[in-house]
Tab-separated table of C-alpha atoms and ligand atoms in Angstrom:
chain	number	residue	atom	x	y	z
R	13	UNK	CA	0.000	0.000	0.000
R	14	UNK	CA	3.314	1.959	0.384
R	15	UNK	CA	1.792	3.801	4.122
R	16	UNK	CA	3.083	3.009	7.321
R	17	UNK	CA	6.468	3.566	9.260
R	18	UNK	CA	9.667	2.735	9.286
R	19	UNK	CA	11.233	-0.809	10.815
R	20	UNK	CA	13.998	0.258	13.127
R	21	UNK	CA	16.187	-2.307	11.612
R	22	UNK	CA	15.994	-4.662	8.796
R	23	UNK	CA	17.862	-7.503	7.858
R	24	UNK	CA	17.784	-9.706	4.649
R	25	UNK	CA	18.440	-13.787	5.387
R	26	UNK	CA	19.316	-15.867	2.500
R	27	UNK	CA	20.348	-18.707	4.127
R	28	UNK	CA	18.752	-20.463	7.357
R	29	UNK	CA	21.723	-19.734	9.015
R	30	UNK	CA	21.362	-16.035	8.501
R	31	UNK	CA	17.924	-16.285	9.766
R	32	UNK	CA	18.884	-18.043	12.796
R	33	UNK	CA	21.344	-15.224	13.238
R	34	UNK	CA	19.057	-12.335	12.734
R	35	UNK	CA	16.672	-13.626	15.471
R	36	UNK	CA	19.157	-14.415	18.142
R	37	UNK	CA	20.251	-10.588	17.197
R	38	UNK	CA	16.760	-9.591	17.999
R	39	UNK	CA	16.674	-11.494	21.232
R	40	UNK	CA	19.827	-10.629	22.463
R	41	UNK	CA	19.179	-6.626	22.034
R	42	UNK	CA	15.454	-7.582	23.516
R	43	UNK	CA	13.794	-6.488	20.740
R	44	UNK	CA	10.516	-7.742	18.644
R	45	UNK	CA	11.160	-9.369	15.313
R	46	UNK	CA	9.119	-10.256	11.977
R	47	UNK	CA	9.635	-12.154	9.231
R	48	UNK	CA	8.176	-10.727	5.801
R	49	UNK	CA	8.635	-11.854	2.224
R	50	UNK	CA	7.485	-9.097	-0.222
R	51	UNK	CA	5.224	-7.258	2.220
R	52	UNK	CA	2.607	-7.511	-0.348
R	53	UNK	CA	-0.113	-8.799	1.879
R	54	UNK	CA	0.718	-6.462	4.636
R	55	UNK	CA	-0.741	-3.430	6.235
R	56	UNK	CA	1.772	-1.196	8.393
R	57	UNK	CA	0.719	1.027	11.038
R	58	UNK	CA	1.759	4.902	10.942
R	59	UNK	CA	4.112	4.190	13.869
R	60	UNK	CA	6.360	1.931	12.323
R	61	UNK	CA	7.613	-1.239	13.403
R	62	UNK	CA	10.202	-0.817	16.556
R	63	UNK	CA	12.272	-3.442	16.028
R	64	UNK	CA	13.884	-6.310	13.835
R	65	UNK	CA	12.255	-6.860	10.311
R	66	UNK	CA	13.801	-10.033	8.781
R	67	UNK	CA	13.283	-10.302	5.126
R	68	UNK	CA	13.046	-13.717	3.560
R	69	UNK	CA	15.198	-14.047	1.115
R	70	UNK	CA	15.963	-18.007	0.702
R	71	UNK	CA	16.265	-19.203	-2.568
R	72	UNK	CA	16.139	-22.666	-4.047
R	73	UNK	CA	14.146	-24.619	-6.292
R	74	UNK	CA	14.914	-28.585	-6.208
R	75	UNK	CA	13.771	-31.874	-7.436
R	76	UNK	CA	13.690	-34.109	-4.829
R	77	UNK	CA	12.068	-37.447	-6.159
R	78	UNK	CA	9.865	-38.473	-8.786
R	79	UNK	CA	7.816	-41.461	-10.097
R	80	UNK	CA	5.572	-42.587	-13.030
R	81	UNK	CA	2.857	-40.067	-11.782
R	82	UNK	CA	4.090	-37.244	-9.373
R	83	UNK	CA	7.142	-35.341	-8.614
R	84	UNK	CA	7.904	-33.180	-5.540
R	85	UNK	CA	9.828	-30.326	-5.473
R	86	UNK	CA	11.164	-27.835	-2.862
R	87	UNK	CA	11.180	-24.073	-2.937
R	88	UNK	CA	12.715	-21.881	-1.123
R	89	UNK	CA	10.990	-19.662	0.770
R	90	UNK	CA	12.625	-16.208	-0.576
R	91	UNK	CA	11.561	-17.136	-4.181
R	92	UNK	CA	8.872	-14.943	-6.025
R	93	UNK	CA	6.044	-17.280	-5.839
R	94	UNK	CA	4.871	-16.827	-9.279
R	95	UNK	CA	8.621	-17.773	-10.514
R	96	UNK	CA	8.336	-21.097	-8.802
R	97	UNK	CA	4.722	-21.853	-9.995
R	98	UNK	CA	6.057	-21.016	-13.782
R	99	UNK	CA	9.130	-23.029	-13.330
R	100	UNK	CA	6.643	-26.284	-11.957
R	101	UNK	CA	4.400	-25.309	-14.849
R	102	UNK	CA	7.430	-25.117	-17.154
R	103	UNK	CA	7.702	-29.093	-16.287
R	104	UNK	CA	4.591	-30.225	-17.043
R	105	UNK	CA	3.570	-31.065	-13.488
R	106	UNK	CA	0.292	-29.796	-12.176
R	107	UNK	CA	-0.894	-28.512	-8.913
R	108	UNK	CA	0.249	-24.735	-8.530
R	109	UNK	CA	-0.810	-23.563	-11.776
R	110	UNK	CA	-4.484	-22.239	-10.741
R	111	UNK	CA	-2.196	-20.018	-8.395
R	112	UNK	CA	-0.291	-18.441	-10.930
R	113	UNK	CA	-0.043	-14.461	-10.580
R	114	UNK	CA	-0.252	-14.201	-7.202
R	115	UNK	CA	2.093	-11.425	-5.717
R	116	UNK	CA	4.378	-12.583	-2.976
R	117	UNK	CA	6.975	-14.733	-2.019
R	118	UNK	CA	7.095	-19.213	-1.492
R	119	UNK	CA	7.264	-18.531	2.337
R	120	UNK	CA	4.183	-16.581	2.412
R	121	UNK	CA	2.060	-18.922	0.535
R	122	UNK	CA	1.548	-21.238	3.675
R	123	UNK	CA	0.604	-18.808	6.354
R	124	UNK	CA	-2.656	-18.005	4.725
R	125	UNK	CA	-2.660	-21.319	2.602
R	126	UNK	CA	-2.980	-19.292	-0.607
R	127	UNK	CA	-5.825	-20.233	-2.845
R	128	UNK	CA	-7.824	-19.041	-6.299
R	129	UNK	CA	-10.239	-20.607	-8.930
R	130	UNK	CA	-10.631	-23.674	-7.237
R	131	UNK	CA	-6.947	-24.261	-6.403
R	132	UNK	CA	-5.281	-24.255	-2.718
R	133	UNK	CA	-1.967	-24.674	-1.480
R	134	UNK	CA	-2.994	-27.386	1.010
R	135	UNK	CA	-3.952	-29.920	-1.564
R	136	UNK	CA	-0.229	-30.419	-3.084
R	137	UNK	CA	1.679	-29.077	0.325
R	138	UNK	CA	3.859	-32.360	1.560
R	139	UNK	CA	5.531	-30.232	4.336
R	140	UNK	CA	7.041	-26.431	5.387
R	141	UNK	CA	10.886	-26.146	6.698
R	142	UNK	CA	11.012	-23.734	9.257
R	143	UNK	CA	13.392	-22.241	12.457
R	144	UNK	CA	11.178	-22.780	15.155
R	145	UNK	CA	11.859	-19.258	17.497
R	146	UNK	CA	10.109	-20.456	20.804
R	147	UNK	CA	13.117	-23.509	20.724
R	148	UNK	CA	15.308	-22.159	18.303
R	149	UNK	CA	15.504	-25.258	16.245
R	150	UNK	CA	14.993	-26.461	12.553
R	151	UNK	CA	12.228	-28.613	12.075
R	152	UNK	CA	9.964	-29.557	9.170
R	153	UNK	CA	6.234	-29.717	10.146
R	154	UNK	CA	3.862	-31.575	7.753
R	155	UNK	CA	0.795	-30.769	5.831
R	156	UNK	CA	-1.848	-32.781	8.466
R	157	UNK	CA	0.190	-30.357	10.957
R	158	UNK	CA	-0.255	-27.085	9.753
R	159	UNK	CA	-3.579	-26.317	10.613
R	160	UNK	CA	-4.944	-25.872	7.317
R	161	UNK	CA	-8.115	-24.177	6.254
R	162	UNK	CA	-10.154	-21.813	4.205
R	163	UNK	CA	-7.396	-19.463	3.318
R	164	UNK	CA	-5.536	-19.955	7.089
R	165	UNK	CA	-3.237	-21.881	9.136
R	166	UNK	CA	-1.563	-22.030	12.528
R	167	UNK	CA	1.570	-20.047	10.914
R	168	UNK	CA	-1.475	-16.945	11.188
R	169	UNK	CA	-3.429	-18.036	13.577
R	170	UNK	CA	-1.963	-19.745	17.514
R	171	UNK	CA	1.402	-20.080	16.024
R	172	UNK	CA	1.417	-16.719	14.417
R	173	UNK	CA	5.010	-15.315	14.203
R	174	UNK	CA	6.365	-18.037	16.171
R	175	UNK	CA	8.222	-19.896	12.561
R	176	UNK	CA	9.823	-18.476	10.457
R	177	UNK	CA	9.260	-20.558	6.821
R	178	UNK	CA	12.738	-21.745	5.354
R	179	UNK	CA	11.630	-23.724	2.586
R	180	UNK	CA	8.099	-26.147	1.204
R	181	UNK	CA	8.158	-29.334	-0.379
R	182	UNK	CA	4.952	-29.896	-3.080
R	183	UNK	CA	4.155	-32.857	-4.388
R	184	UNK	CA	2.824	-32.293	-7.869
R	185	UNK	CA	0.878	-34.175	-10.289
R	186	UNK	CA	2.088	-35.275	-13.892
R	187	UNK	CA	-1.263	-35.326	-15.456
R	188	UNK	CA	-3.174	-33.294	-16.834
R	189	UNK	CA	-6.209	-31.082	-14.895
R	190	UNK	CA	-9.555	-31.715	-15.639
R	191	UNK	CA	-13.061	-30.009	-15.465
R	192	UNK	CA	-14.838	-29.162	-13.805
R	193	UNK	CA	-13.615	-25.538	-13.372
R	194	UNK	CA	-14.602	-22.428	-11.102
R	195	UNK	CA	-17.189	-20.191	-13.350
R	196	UNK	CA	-14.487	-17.475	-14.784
R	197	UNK	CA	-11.920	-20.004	-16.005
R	198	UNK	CA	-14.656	-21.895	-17.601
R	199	UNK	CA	-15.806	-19.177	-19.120
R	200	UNK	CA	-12.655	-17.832	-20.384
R	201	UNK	CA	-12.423	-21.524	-21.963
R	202	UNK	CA	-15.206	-20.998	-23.202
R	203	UNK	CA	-15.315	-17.708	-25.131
R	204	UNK	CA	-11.625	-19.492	-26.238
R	205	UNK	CA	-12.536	-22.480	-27.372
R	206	UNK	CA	-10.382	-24.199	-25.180
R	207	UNK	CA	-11.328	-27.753	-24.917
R	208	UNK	CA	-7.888	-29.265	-24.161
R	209	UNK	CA	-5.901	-28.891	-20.451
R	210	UNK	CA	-2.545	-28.711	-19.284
R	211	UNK	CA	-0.866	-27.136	-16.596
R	212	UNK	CA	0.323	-23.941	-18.792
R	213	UNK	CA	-3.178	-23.701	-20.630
R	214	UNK	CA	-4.641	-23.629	-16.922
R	215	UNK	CA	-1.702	-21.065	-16.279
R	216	UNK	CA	-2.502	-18.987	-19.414
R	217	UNK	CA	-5.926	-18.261	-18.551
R	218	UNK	CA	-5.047	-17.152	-15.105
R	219	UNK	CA	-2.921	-14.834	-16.098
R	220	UNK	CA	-4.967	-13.543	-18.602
R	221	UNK	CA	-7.972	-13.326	-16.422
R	222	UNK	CA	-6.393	-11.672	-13.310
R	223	UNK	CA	-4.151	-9.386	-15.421
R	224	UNK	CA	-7.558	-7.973	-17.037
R	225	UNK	CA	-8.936	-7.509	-13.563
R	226	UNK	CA	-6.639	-6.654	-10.843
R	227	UNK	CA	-3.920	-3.860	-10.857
R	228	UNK	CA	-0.211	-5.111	-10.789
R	229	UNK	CA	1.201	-3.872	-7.228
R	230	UNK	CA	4.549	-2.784	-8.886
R	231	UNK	CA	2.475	0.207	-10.334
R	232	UNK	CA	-0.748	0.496	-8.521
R	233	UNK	CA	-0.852	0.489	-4.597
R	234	UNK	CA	-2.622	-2.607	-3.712
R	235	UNK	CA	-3.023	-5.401	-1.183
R	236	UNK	CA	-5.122	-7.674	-3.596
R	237	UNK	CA	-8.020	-8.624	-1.811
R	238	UNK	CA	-8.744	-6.598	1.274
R	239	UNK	CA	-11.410	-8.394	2.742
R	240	UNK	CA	-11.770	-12.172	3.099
R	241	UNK	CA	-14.984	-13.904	2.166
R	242	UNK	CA	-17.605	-13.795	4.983
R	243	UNK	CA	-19.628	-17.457	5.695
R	244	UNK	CA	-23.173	-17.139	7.081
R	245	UNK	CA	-25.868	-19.401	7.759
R	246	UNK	CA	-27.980	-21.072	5.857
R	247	UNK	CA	-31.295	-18.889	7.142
R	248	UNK	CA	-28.905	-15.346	7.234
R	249	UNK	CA	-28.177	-16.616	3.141
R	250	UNK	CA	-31.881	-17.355	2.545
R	251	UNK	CA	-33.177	-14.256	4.412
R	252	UNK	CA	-30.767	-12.180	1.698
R	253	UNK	CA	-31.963	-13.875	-1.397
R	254	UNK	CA	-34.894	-12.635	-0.842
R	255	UNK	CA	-33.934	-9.265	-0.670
R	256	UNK	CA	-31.220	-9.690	-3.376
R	257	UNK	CA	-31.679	-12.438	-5.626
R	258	UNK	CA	-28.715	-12.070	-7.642
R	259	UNK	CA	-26.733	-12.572	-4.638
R	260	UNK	CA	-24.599	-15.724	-4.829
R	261	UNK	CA	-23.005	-17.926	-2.412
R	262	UNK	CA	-21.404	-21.353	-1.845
R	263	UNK	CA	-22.347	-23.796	0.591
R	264	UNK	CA	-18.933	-24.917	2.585
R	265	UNK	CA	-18.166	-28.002	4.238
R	266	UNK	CA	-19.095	-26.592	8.133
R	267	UNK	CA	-22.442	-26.085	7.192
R	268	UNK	CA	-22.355	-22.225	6.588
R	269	UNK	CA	-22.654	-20.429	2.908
R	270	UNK	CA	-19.811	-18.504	1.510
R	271	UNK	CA	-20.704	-15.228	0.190
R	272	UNK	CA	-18.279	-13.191	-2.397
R	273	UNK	CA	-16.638	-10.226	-0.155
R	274	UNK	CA	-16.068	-8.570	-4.082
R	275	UNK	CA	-19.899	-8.271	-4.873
R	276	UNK	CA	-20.812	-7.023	-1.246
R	277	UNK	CA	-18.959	-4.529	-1.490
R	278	UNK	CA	-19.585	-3.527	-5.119
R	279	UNK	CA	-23.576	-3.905	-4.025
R	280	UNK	CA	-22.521	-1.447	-1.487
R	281	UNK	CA	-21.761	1.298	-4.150
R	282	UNK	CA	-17.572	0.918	-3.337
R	283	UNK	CA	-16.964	-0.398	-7.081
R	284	UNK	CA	-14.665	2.189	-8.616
R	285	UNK	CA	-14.772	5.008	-5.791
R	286	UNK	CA	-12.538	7.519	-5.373
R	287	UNK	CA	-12.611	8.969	-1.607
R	288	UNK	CA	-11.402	12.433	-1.700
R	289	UNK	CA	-11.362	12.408	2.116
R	290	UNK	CA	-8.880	9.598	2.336
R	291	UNK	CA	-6.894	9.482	-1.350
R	292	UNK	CA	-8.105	5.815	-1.169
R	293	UNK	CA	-9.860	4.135	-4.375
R	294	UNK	CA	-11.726	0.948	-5.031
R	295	UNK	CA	-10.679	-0.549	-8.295
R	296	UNK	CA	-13.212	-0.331	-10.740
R	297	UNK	CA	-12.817	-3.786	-12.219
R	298	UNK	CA	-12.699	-5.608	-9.104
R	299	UNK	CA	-14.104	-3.733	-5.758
R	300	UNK	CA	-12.560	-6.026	-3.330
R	301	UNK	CA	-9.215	-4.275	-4.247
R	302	UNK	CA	-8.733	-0.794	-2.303
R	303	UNK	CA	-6.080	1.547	-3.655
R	304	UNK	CA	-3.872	4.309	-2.359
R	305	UNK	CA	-4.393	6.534	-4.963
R	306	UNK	CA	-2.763	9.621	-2.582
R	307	UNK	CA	-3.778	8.490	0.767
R	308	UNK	CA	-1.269	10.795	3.457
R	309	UNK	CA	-1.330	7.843	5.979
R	310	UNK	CA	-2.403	4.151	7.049
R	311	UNK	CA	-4.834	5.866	9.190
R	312	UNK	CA	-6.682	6.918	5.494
R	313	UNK	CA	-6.810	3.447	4.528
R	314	UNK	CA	-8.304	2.647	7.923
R	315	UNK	CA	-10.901	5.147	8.141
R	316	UNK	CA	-11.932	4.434	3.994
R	317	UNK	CA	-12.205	0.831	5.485
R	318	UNK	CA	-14.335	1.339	7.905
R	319	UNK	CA	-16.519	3.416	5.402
R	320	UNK	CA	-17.075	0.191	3.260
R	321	UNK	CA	-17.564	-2.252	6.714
R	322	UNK	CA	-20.482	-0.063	7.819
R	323	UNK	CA	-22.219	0.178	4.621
R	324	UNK	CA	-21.448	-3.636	3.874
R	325	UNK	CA	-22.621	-4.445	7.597
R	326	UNK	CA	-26.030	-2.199	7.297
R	327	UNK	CA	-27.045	-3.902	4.103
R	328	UNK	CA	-26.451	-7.183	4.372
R	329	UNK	CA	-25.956	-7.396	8.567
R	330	UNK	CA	-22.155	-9.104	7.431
R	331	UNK	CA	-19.214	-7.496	8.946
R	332	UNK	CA	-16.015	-7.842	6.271
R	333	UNK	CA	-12.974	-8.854	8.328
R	334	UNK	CA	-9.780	-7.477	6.764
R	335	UNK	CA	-7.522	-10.061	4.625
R	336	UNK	CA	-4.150	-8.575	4.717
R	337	UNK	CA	-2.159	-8.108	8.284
R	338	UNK	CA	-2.270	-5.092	9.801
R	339	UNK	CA	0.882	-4.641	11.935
R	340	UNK	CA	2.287	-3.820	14.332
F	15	LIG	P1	-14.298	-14.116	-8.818
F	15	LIG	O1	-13.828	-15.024	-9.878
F	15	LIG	O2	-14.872	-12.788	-9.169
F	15	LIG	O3	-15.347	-14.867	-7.890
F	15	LIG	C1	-15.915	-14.195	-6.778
F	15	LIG	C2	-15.956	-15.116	-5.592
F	15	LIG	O4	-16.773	-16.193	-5.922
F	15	LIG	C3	-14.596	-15.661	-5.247
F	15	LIG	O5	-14.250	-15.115	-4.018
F	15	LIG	C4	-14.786	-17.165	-5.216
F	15	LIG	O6	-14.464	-17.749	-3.978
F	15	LIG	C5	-16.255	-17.391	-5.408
F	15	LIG	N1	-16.486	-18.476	-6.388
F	15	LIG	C6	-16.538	-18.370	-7.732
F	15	LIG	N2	-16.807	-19.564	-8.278
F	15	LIG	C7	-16.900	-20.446	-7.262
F	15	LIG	C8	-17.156	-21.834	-7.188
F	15	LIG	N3	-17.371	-22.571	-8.281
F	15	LIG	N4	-17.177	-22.431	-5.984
F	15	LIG	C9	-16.959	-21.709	-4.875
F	15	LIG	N5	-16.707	-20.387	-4.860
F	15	LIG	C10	-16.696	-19.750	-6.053
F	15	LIG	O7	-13.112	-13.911	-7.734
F	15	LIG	P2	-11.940	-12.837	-7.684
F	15	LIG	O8	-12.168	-11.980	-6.513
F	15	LIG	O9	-11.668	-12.209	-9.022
F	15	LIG	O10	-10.723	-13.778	-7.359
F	15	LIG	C11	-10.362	-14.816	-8.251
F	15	LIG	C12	-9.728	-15.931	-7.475
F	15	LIG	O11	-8.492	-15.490	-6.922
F	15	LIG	C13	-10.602	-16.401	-6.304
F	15	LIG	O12	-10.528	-17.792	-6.201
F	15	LIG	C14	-9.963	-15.707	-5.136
F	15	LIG	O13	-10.132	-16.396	-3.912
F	15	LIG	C15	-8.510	-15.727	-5.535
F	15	LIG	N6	-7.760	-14.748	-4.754
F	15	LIG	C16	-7.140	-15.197	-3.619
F	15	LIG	C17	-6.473	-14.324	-2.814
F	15	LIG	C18	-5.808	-14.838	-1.577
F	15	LIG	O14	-5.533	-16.018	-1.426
F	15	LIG	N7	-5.533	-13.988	-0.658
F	15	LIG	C19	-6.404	-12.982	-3.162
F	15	LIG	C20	-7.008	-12.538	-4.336
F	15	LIG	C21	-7.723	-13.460	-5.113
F	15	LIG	P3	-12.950	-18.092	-3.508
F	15	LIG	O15	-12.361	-16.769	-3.179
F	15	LIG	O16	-13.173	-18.929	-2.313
F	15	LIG	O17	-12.260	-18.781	-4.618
């Protein structure tokens, strides 16, 4: 979003070594520490962080075994995410490829189990390397282990902060994805003629389809998504259709319906806004995006935010809950 503070200090680890370093540094001078990988998906206070930012900066990319069917790979956790899903892509093996274009770095993609058109992390993820600060030890944790779920984990939820993510291993597929697909890659196919699948066709039409829709955060201030789908009950979901029948809404496996954050808010008038009280924007091809278009400060952003959680909660009695960290 390019708003916050400073970090006091700020240290780049490319080995494991150098991150076990960094954070006996922090300890040892008594002061907090982070791990971050791009900062993409994060929200800085106007204060500023007061102590030890540790940027992840691990690379690797390996083969580690393969059969007939599958081969698994590790990454390390510095690597630009959308490098490593190309380079799996690249090799014909399937599993990452509905993820392709998201910003951000390998080590991120766990702690909020990264997902899109249909795809998650959690379904190929084998296991996450990681220095353990509350021991300070290695260890690898695996998949069952991680606390998976709807776009979470334990690495942002209990165990938040507490590992910092050296490397993943994925095992990935070597045949080809199948139908069916979510609704916009299907109807990219579609309006393509695409009737034949493989990892970089998948990949293709990812690209194509988020590229048309969502600004690039190298030029346009972004977090991506700012607000994480909200689940309701079945009554709350039935009780809305009748007030808005073109709302939609998948049922998920608790029970509850999901409802799309992106059309609350556009249903909420937010789609394209530009708040000349704040500087903050709502992109107009996707609403769910929020942009600093000349915000002064975080506090902006905040205040814009709480402009579309009031009008989102008064229509539709659904309070948004904010998708990227806000920190300190
Ligand atoms: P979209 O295609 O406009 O769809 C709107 C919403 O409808 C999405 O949030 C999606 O849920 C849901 N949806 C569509 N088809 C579905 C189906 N067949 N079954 C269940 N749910 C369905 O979404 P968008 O906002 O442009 O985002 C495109 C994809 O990128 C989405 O999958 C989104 O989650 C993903 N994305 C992920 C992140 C992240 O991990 N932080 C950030 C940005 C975008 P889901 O969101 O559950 O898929």
């Amino acid at each position: 979003m390019r708003l916050g503070g400073n970090a006091k200090y700020l240290a780049e680890a490319a080995t494991d070594e150098a991150v076990a370093d960094s954070v006996k540094w922090a300890k040892e001078h008594q002061l907090p520490y982070r791990m971050i990988g791009d900062g993409s998906n994060i929200v800085w206070r106007d204060q500023g962080f007061p102590g030890l930012i540790i940027v992840n900066r691990i690379p690797g990319r390996q083969l580690l075994s393969q059969d007939e069917h599958s081969a698994t790979l590790q990454l390390g956790g510095g690597e630009q995410w959308d490098a490593a899903v190309e380079w799996s892509v690249g090799q014909g093996l399937s599993g990452l490829e509905f993820l392709s274009l998201i910003p951000g770095t390998v080590g991120a993609a766990p702690v909020q189990n990264v997902g899109a058109y249909g795809g998650e992390l959690s379904s190929v993820l084998k296991e996450v390397g990681v220095y353990d600060t509350k021991n300070d030890c290695f260890e690898s944790i695996p998949a069952e282990e991680c606390g998976f779920s709807y776009r979470n984990s334990r690495f942002k939820s209990v165990d938040q902060g507490r590992f910092m993510i050296t490397h993943i291993v994925v095992k990935l597929s070597k045949n080809n994805p199948g139908p069916p697909f979510y609704e916009a890659l299907q109807k990219y196919f579609d309006e393509h003629q695409v009737k034949e699948f493989s990892p970089a066709v998948i990949r293709q039409a990812v690209i194509a389809i988020r590229s048309a829709k969502l600004p690039n955060p190298r030029e346009v201030a972004n977090n991506g998504s700012f607000f994480t789908n909200p689940f309701v009950t079945p009554e709350h979901f039935e009780e809305l259709k009748l007030q808005y029948p073109d709302i939609k809404g998948w049922p998920s496996k608790d029970g509850r319906v999901k409802l799309a954050a992106g059309w609350l808010v556009e249903q909420a008038g937010f789609r394209g806004v530009h708040d000349a009280a704040t500087g903050m924007a709502t992109w107009d091809k996707q609403a769910l995006v929020l942009v600093n278009e000349r915000a002064r400060s975080t506090n902006d952003l905040l205040e814009f935010r709480q402009k579309i959680i009031f009008k989102v909660d008064e229509l539709f009695g659904v309070t948004l809950e904010q998708e990227p960290e806000l920190l300190p």
